[in-house]
């Protein structure tokens, strides 16, 4: 089927006179997850991972990274589409590949779907190929050949009141208009879906796991113009609504210097198609690009949002404890249960919570060697059976009307090796060291990431992912601008930000371990040495101590662990059936 | 006297038609320490700290930072020169001050000594004042009014053989010519004095503490041109020598496109005067500026340099132990000794070492509250008497023909308070945690700085300086490109780099504590998780354990401390008089 689709693309290329076509799986907002409509590279190639597609007359290739090599090597054979590996030494990325492939050409027409790419990506192609490249922006080019292509999703939109989110829509609009004034801009075009959902206090289910609404939002400084200049799939509060697909036409009509002359955009989420429309209608000097101010404002939760997140973690923790109680019984009784069934059971516990809106990402339910795969996808059929030995890792989270959760627990299902126990304890030690860190106001995540790693580093162990990512309030489970990782992100951790704390270790072919809680950055007062911050752990679910090697923890780490488990028991047990409460008491006894 | 000097400057301004004069205390290479000739702002104003001077018809001011406010408030009254505070909230820097002062003028002539400023500094003035500013570069403008102005220093130059520095001059020239080729440049003008000293394996005493030679070095790709194109105060090895003061004339003759067209410069150490000469002679497109490659190459010591540094630390450690033995006897016996006398005594012990060439910076000998001052200068007369109580801090280092040292010890002279003991122990805990850190290859200092701080942060204590700076091989005690501090310097710590490890704590009006050793970054092998590095401590001088609160250290920290002191005893005691060796045995007993 993929072979036919590639040929259909080639037929289109011949009829249009194009030399190459570049397609991605990105939606027009560069979202982490795309609705099915935008999975264009996947539709053509049959490859279901994240990747970009290039088709020429004599070649078709998918560019993807290490996470998807195995998947690609299973899905691509027979399609005529070849795998190009990225994030490996000697990688040849699409721009360079195109330049080399067409080295002998004087002129090359490269067609892109500008809705699925941001300007920087297209610029890279131009830069690599030089003057010979003619870029044709052909949005929705697949429409004629993709029969039954899914439409732009349009799920019911709900509005959250100020009692749930703290800031009303009016407050948020007032705030951003003040920002526009300070920034010397007339308007801002907000293109990131979670930023729009935050600004307008709306949520939808247009994208899996991310409760956003497909939309663009234009906010002008002048209230009077708002009704004409704002686009949103919703009627209320002086926000004018126009059709999502009309954004290009509408923008070219409005951004003409009469209503708006100086426009601010965030090019990281602005697609090439809209970028070109803006370029055609606004002199460069009036188009300012930078980091959207909404990202930081959204990341710093207010007290109402924080209260909601606490509630979400309480409910989520109850579901997690029910799940682990159930799982332990099943395994002890020798009842057959596989990874996928376990994930379903966890889903069923979460589903019982009022306000549950779905998972915040696809549950990673991974036993033994499967947990060592960085991005394991638990298969619906044929997933691994859980045995009464070794380690089981479960990374999951829920979307609730009042918050978002993300939690990983790794638990022993029976006897474990000495190395498993050591690794388990050292990852926990790193988790605890970060959780109990105190740090000066203004400290960025990259400046304290080593606190979570040094316990592993000391015996030359490490993990290859970040230690922490921002988490939205009933919004995306991954959000910026802060993070905790080995980069040079200067964004300080600010009181109100919620970030994950998730060190791990992965031993290929053996097992994987990760301990993840969400932590809230809180103000810890001022003294002679300055202003201080610390973390408060939000997640409520016991950390298994049965395989902890106590000698590897120091007194303050043991204190933290015992206090955490005691708090979990105290908070959750009154709301659990007595049998589970009793089980939890044993799980949370001090070591 | 300063009043007259300011007037002399004003008379010159009137005769030349200048509206303002800006002078600094920087030498033409933006060195950390300037020879007396370049202390122009100080000569005019009478202020002996680091600061920049602006003189207009109706105002004269010194701009300096927090470190020098007290000093300035003592030295400036009566001079007619006012203090402008920098690094404080609401600071008005020179460019903005000039812009405001001359707001009503249509045209303003600002004269600068372009030898004492780099291009960026002058550009800032231009930017703030706009088109109205006419910058006149008047190098050595003070010559007519500064009677007896010191000449450019010209001390004897020594050459170090490859047996001392590892790489011969020829090897270094070959290396940098290869770099020029890879970088697409015809030549590099090296302007940083320590880089030139390293390149040519020469040392002088032109600048206090820094064993450099006032010079510029031009290296071309083509060997044949070298004899014509390189400037150095020395005859040998195909290096052509021209007079230091002729650099401008010589450059404008050579850099004409015939011999050199594409020239590389490092603008951080290139002065405005030379920058202008280059601008006039080379099209901008042929002038490349960036970080000089010599800085990184110089920072990564080779095995011969490392062996020399080990030897320097052995000798320096013997002097330190003799000093502390002497000091303890003096204080115990109730003999009067003050901070300055203590520093002199330490100097005398170091002077006894063969190959000693002077201190690597001015010794900070500080007792009690004086140690809490960030940049205490021990006064020649009237320094504090040492009593048999509280803490004494000594930060010092030596320049030896075979290496450079930098060590701080804080020792109790008698009874200490609980807070002193706690602070002492927590600073030591941070020092140890950094000293024993293992980290992945590629890690930058800012990514592990928190390891030295978290033991203090945990109880909301901190220190306001960096934890570590690079140290040269018989060269500047402060060198880049690496450091260990709360910045976002991406330079990884590379095996061969030598950096200080010096956490501290300062309590105003009470005391200061700092524990400083130099550490060598070493390769620690490769495993499944990647390539590893760790530190090896070079400094050899016992860490006093008498006021350590053992409960604040964990087992691995105690092990490190005991092992370090044992190593100090084992290495140094055979070379010390038996009385001191016996004393040292007691000082280094395990806790």
mmCIF file of N, CA and C in Angstrom, chain A residues 513-589:
data_model
loop_
_atom_site.group_PDB
_atom_site.id
_atom_site.type_symbol
_atom_site.label_atom_id
_atom_site.label_comp_id
_atom_site.label_asym_id
_atom_site.label_seq_id
_atom_site.Cartn_x
_atom_site.Cartn_y
_atom_site.Cartn_z
ATOM 1 N N UNK A 513 14.978 1.141 35.269
ATOM 2 C CA UNK A 513 14.467 1.652 36.546
ATOM 3 C C UNK A 513 14.268 3.157 36.405
ATOM 4 N N UNK A 514 13.124 3.654 36.877
ATOM 5 C CA UNK A 514 12.907 5.109 36.916
ATOM 6 C C UNK A 514 12.004 5.391 38.110
ATOM 7 N N UNK A 515 12.331 6.422 38.868
ATOM 8 C CA UNK A 515 11.489 6.853 39.990
ATOM 9 C C UNK A 515 11.060 8.279 39.695
ATOM 10 N N UNK A 516 9.784 8.491 39.440
ATOM 11 C CA UNK A 516 9.338 9.823 39.041
ATOM 12 C C UNK A 516 8.212 10.362 39.915
ATOM 13 N N UNK A 517 8.452 11.530 40.473
ATOM 14 C CA UNK A 517 7.411 12.326 41.125
ATOM 15 C C UNK A 517 7.369 13.694 40.464
ATOM 16 N N UNK A 518 6.249 14.388 40.610
ATOM 17 C CA UNK A 518 6.223 15.801 40.225
ATOM 18 C C UNK A 518 6.528 16.647 41.456
ATOM 19 N N UNK A 519 7.318 17.705 41.234
ATOM 20 C CA UNK A 519 7.680 18.592 42.340
ATOM 21 C C UNK A 519 7.261 20.022 42.013
ATOM 22 N N UNK A 520 6.793 20.693 43.049
ATOM 23 C CA UNK A 520 6.400 22.101 42.927
ATOM 24 C C UNK A 520 7.521 22.946 43.504
ATOM 25 N N UNK A 521 7.978 23.949 42.740
ATOM 26 C CA UNK A 521 8.984 24.870 43.274
ATOM 27 C C UNK A 521 8.276 25.851 44.212
ATOM 28 N N UNK A 522 8.800 25.977 45.439
ATOM 29 C CA UNK A 522 8.177 26.894 46.398
ATOM 30 C C UNK A 522 9.206 27.864 46.966
ATOM 31 N N UNK A 523 8.724 29.028 47.355
ATOM 32 C CA UNK A 523 9.542 30.047 47.993
ATOM 33 C C UNK A 523 9.933 29.539 49.379
ATOM 34 N N UNK A 524 11.207 29.633 49.718
ATOM 35 C CA UNK A 524 11.649 29.150 51.019
ATOM 36 C C UNK A 524 12.230 30.283 51.864
ATOM 37 N N UNK A 525 11.798 31.507 51.580
ATOM 38 C CA UNK A 525 12.171 32.619 52.450
ATOM 39 C C UNK A 525 13.498 33.268 52.100
ATOM 40 N N UNK A 526 13.830 34.269 52.889
ATOM 41 C CA UNK A 526 15.020 35.091 52.646
ATOM 42 C C UNK A 526 15.848 35.116 53.919
ATOM 43 N N UNK A 527 17.160 35.153 53.768
ATOM 44 C CA UNK A 527 18.046 35.379 54.913
ATOM 45 C C UNK A 527 19.256 36.195 54.450
ATOM 46 N N UNK A 528 20.290 36.281 55.267
ATOM 47 C CA UNK A 528 21.476 37.074 54.920
ATOM 48 C C UNK A 528 22.097 36.656 53.597
ATOM 49 N N UNK A 529 21.882 35.412 53.218
ATOM 50 C CA UNK A 529 22.525 34.903 52.010
ATOM 51 C C UNK A 529 21.637 35.046 50.780
ATOM 52 N N UNK A 530 20.442 35.621 50.941
ATOM 53 C CA UNK A 530 19.585 35.850 49.784
ATOM 54 C C UNK A 530 18.235 35.168 49.894
ATOM 55 N N UNK A 531 17.598 35.020 48.737
ATOM 56 C CA UNK A 531 16.258 34.450 48.640
ATOM 57 C C UNK A 531 16.397 32.973 48.270
ATOM 58 N N UNK A 532 15.540 32.119 48.862
ATOM 59 C CA UNK A 532 15.700 30.680 48.691
ATOM 60 C C UNK A 532 14.464 30.003 48.105
ATOM 61 N N UNK A 533 14.697 28.916 47.404
ATOM 62 C CA UNK A 533 13.629 28.071 46.883
ATOM 63 C C UNK A 533 13.896 26.624 47.294
ATOM 64 N N UNK A 534 12.832 25.836 47.270
ATOM 65 C CA UNK A 534 12.992 24.387 47.422
ATOM 66 C C UNK A 534 11.849 23.717 46.669
ATOM 67 N N UNK A 535 11.840 22.394 46.702
ATOM 68 C CA UNK A 535 10.771 21.646 46.041
ATOM 69 C C UNK A 535 9.823 21.075 47.082
ATOM 70 N N UNK A 536 8.543 21.001 46.690
ATOM 71 C CA UNK A 536 7.582 20.234 47.469
ATOM 72 C C UNK A 536 7.077 19.139 46.536
ATOM 73 N N UNK A 537 7.198 17.904 46.972
ATOM 74 C CA UNK A 537 6.764 16.801 46.118
ATOM 75 C C UNK A 537 5.242 16.704 46.136
ATOM 76 N N UNK A 538 4.642 16.704 44.941
ATOM 77 C CA UNK A 538 3.181 16.637 44.821
ATOM 78 C C UNK A 538 2.671 15.204 44.727
ATOM 79 N N UNK A 539 3.425 14.366 44.052
ATOM 80 C CA UNK A 539 2.974 12.998 43.789
ATOM 81 C C UNK A 539 2.801 12.240 45.100
ATOM 82 N N UNK A 540 1.730 11.472 45.191
ATOM 83 C CA UNK A 540 1.444 10.702 46.402
ATOM 84 C C UNK A 540 1.290 9.229 46.051
ATOM 85 N N UNK A 541 2.348 8.485 46.174
ATOM 86 C CA UNK A 541 2.300 7.035 45.948
ATOM 87 C C UNK A 541 3.574 6.480 46.547
ATOM 88 N N UNK A 542 3.456 5.439 47.341
ATOM 89 C CA UNK A 542 4.620 4.978 48.098
ATOM 90 C C UNK A 542 5.776 4.575 47.193
ATOM 91 N N UNK A 543 6.987 4.749 47.713
ATOM 92 C CA UNK A 543 8.196 4.265 47.045
ATOM 93 C C UNK A 543 8.576 2.961 47.720
ATOM 94 N N UNK A 544 8.616 1.893 46.942
ATOM 95 C CA UNK A 544 8.881 0.570 47.505
ATOM 96 C C UNK A 544 10.280 0.531 48.143
ATOM 97 N N UNK A 545 10.345 0.064 49.391
ATOM 98 C CA UNK A 545 11.633 0.047 50.101
ATOM 99 C C UNK A 545 12.198 -1.366 50.237
ATOM 100 N N UNK A 546 11.462 -2.358 49.706
ATOM 101 C CA UNK A 546 11.861 -3.743 49.997
ATOM 102 C C UNK A 546 13.210 -4.113 49.408
ATOM 103 N N UNK A 547 13.636 -3.459 48.338
ATOM 104 C CA UNK A 547 14.951 -3.814 47.779
ATOM 105 C C UNK A 547 15.955 -2.679 47.935
ATOM 106 N N UNK A 548 15.633 -1.717 48.784
ATOM 107 C CA UNK A 548 16.585 -0.633 49.045
ATOM 108 C C UNK A 548 17.778 -1.169 49.835
ATOM 109 N N UNK A 549 18.982 -0.829 49.384
ATOM 110 C CA UNK A 549 20.185 -1.152 50.158
ATOM 111 C C UNK A 549 20.463 0.050 51.058
ATOM 112 N N UNK A 550 20.099 -0.112 52.315
ATOM 113 C CA UNK A 550 20.079 1.032 53.222
ATOM 114 C C UNK A 550 21.447 1.703 53.351
ATOM 115 N N UNK A 551 22.497 0.904 53.266
ATOM 116 C CA UNK A 551 23.855 1.456 53.463
ATOM 117 C C UNK A 551 24.230 2.454 52.375
ATOM 118 N N UNK A 552 23.522 2.414 51.247
ATOM 119 C CA UNK A 552 23.849 3.354 50.167
ATOM 120 C C UNK A 552 23.187 4.720 50.374
ATOM 121 N N UNK A 553 22.322 4.823 51.353
ATOM 122 C CA UNK A 553 21.661 6.105 51.634
ATOM 123 C C UNK A 553 22.261 6.715 52.894
ATOM 124 N N UNK A 554 22.360 8.044 52.921
ATOM 125 C CA UNK A 554 22.823 8.669 54.160
ATOM 126 C C UNK A 554 21.611 8.997 55.046
ATOM 127 N N UNK A 555 21.879 9.477 56.232
ATOM 128 C CA UNK A 555 20.806 9.658 57.221
ATOM 129 C C UNK A 555 19.705 10.594 56.699
ATOM 130 N N UNK A 556 20.102 11.672 56.029
ATOM 131 C CA UNK A 556 19.087 12.637 55.590
ATOM 132 C C UNK A 556 18.252 12.051 54.452
ATOM 133 N N UNK A 557 18.855 11.199 53.656
ATOM 134 C CA UNK A 557 18.098 10.549 52.573
ATOM 135 C C UNK A 557 17.097 9.542 53.146
ATOM 136 N N UNK A 558 17.542 8.795 54.140
ATOM 137 C CA UNK A 558 16.634 7.838 54.795
ATOM 138 C C UNK A 558 15.473 8.594 55.452
ATOM 139 N N UNK A 559 15.798 9.705 56.103
ATOM 140 C CA UNK A 559 14.751 10.527 56.725
ATOM 141 C C UNK A 559 13.725 10.980 55.689
ATOM 142 N N UNK A 560 14.227 11.448 54.552
ATOM 143 C CA UNK A 560 13.310 11.918 53.510
ATOM 144 C C UNK A 560 12.399 10.787 53.056
ATOM 145 N N UNK A 561 12.989 9.616 52.798
ATOM 146 C CA UNK A 561 12.230 8.466 52.290
ATOM 147 C C UNK A 561 11.153 8.044 53.295
ATOM 148 N N UNK A 562 11.538 7.946 54.561
ATOM 149 C CA UNK A 562 10.570 7.543 55.587
ATOM 150 C C UNK A 562 9.454 8.581 55.747
ATOM 151 N N UNK A 563 9.839 9.854 55.697
ATOM 152 C CA UNK A 563 8.838 10.914 55.842
ATOM 153 C C UNK A 563 7.881 10.915 54.653
ATOM 154 N N UNK A 564 8.433 10.683 53.460
ATOM 155 C CA UNK A 564 7.583 10.660 52.270
ATOM 156 C C UNK A 564 6.582 9.518 52.345
ATOM 157 N N UNK A 565 7.077 8.339 52.637
ATOM 158 C CA UNK A 565 6.161 7.190 52.707
ATOM 159 C C UNK A 565 5.129 7.353 53.823
ATOM 160 N N UNK A 566 5.555 7.938 54.938
ATOM 161 C CA UNK A 566 4.607 8.176 56.045
ATOM 162 C C UNK A 566 3.505 9.132 55.591
ATOM 163 N N UNK A 567 3.901 10.168 54.843
ATOM 164 C CA UNK A 567 2.912 11.132 54.358
ATOM 165 C C UNK A 567 1.940 10.471 53.372
ATOM 166 N N UNK A 568 2.477 9.637 52.494
ATOM 167 C CA UNK A 568 1.623 8.908 51.550
ATOM 168 C C UNK A 568 0.597 8.085 52.326
ATOM 169 N N UNK A 569 1.058 7.368 53.331
ATOM 170 C CA UNK A 569 0.140 6.526 54.105
ATOM 171 C C UNK A 569 -0.924 7.365 54.814
ATOM 172 N N UNK A 570 -0.454 8.411 55.489
ATOM 173 C CA UNK A 570 -1.392 9.255 56.240
ATOM 174 C C UNK A 570 -2.436 9.891 55.339
ATOM 175 N N UNK A 571 -2.010 10.314 54.168
ATOM 176 C CA UNK A 571 -2.933 11.028 53.292
ATOM 177 C C UNK A 571 -3.885 10.087 52.572
ATOM 178 N N UNK A 572 -3.371 8.973 52.121
ATOM 179 C CA UNK A 572 -4.184 8.099 51.278
ATOM 180 C C UNK A 572 -4.996 7.067 52.062
ATOM 181 N N UNK A 573 -4.436 6.551 53.146
ATOM 182 C CA UNK A 573 -5.079 5.393 53.793
ATOM 183 C C UNK A 573 -6.519 5.652 54.237
ATOM 184 N N UNK A 574 -6.873 6.862 54.740
ATOM 185 C CA UNK A 574 -8.269 7.072 55.140
ATOM 186 C C UNK A 574 -9.244 6.954 53.972
ATOM 187 N N UNK A 575 -8.743 7.062 52.750
ATOM 188 C CA UNK A 575 -9.622 7.025 51.586
ATOM 189 C C UNK A 575 -9.553 5.681 50.855
ATOM 190 N N UNK A 576 -8.839 4.731 51.448
ATOM 191 C CA UNK A 576 -8.707 3.423 50.795
ATOM 192 C C UNK A 576 -9.464 2.364 51.586
ATOM 193 N N UNK A 577 -9.929 1.331 50.913
ATOM 194 C CA UNK A 577 -10.532 0.202 51.643
ATOM 195 C C UNK A 577 -9.531 -0.314 52.674
ATOM 196 N N UNK A 578 -10.050 -0.839 53.791
ATOM 197 C CA UNK A 578 -9.142 -1.166 54.894
ATOM 198 C C UNK A 578 -8.094 -2.196 54.488
ATOM 199 N N UNK A 579 -8.474 -3.100 53.609
ATOM 200 C CA UNK A 579 -7.509 -4.126 53.191
ATOM 201 C C UNK A 579 -6.310 -3.478 52.488
ATOM 202 N N UNK A 580 -6.604 -2.518 51.624
ATOM 203 C CA UNK A 580 -5.529 -1.841 50.890
ATOM 204 C C UNK A 580 -4.765 -0.905 51.836
ATOM 205 N N UNK A 581 -5.499 -0.274 52.749
ATOM 206 C CA UNK A 581 -4.844 0.618 53.713
ATOM 207 C C UNK A 581 -3.840 -0.171 54.560
ATOM 208 N N UNK A 582 -4.246 -1.367 54.962
ATOM 209 C CA UNK A 582 -3.359 -2.206 55.766
ATOM 210 C C UNK A 582 -2.115 -2.610 54.972
ATOM 211 N N UNK A 583 -2.347 -2.967 53.726
ATOM 212 C CA UNK A 583 -1.240 -3.315 52.815
ATOM 213 C C UNK A 583 -0.295 -2.113 52.668
ATOM 214 N N UNK A 584 -0.891 -0.930 52.531
ATOM 215 C CA UNK A 584 -0.086 0.279 52.345
ATOM 216 C C UNK A 584 0.719 0.599 53.608
ATOM 217 N N UNK A 585 0.123 0.296 54.776
ATOM 218 C CA UNK A 585 0.869 0.520 56.017
ATOM 219 C C UNK A 585 2.181 -0.275 56.003
ATOM 220 N N UNK A 586 2.072 -1.518 55.584
ATOM 221 C CA UNK A 586 3.280 -2.346 55.542
ATOM 222 C C UNK A 586 4.289 -1.839 54.510
ATOM 223 N N UNK A 587 3.765 -1.358 53.412
ATOM 224 C CA UNK A 587 4.635 -0.845 52.342
ATOM 225 C C UNK A 587 5.382 0.412 52.766
ATOM 226 N N UNK A 588 4.809 1.127 53.732
ATOM 227 C CA UNK A 588 5.365 2.453 54.060
ATOM 228 C C UNK A 588 6.034 2.483 55.435
ATOM 229 N N UNK A 589 6.294 1.310 55.989
ATOM 230 C CA UNK A 589 7.000 1.284 57.270
ATOM 231 C C UNK A 589 8.385 1.880 57.090
#
